Amino acid sequence: MAGDDGAATHLAAAPAERTCVGFAVDEAYALPMAVAGRSLIDHYAGPAPLEIMVLDLGITAPTRARVLASWPPGTRVRFVPLPRENLDGLPLSDHEFVLHLNRNVYGRWFLPELLPPAYRRLVYLDADILVLRDPSPLWRIDLEGQPFAAAQDKGIPYVSSELGVPDYREMGLPARTKYFNAGVMVIDLDRWRTARIRERALHYARSHPDMRFADQEALNAVSGGAWTEFPREWNCPVEEELLAAHHQADPRIIHFLGPDKPWVTDVTWAPHCQAAYTACLRRTAWATELPA
Ligand SMILES: [Mn+2]
């Protein structure tokens, strides 16, 4: 069916797609971003060059240089500063599950509007992830007309779950509306802007000072299930239960969500995840801080 004409038409319909990935970090998260970025670059096998966009929430010049030194020469990187005032007044929970979050988690909301119109799609990554296999299929996922794709959250599967969206009934959402984890998102930039997701999430956050899961709760609340689900292999939580089934799961991207971070202390209950992390950390400019 796909003869030469078909191939030519297909190419004409998708001119020069840019392969852009976004992070949003402050000084404290520069190290994990360097590792996450290194794992991404090492495994990326797509046709177009990767372009890395860093929403800079206060990275010092020496640390910025260290990030760049962690990635191969010639890697396309842009640091775009976001003044911290944009995040002033946004609520943070004192719930025990989310004490490790700080206000910078809201930075990701601003990324889609900082990219020039030539970019159609952005893959957003948390800094606490590690890419284990080629991520390039993420730029080809069918978004089915939705503004973004994500994985259903394992710990918070529905808006009606504990730590979900407390107001879901008032917002007109069915109890079984799926709730996503915001650590890996494939964003259609036009649709995200048209749906005014940042504005609506900001409004939700400012009107819910007691919200429990910061940026992720707000995004789930305003999206109301209008997102496309991708398999959890793209955002696989490093959790004990999951690790028992690790060999079946074969994740492409693992996510060190929760308070145990592999660059802070050894994640002893997930030794193979920790080992993969440390091996990648050795390939960055922070390798010198590791014991031999
Ligand atoms: Mn995370």
Tab-separated table of N, CA and C and ligand atoms in Angstrom, residues 126 128 255 257 261, ligand 1:
chain	number	residue	atom	x	y	z
A	126	ASP	N	10.601	15.086	34.161
A	126	ASP	CA	11.103	15.423	35.490
A	126	ASP	C	12.603	15.151	35.533
A	128	ASP	N	13.992	13.685	38.017
A	128	ASP	CA	14.231	12.469	38.799
A	128	ASP	C	13.847	11.199	38.021
A	255	HIS	N	11.185	6.295	37.136
A	255	HIS	CA	10.907	7.566	37.799
A	255	HIS	C	11.086	7.375	39.305
A	257	LEU	N	10.104	8.651	41.962
A	257	LEU	CA	9.173	9.553	42.626
A	257	LEU	C	9.183	9.256	44.120
A	261	LYS	N	15.713	9.669	46.813
A	261	LYS	CA	16.332	10.091	45.557
A	261	LYS	C	17.731	9.488	45.451
B	1	MN	MN	9.385	13.292	39.756
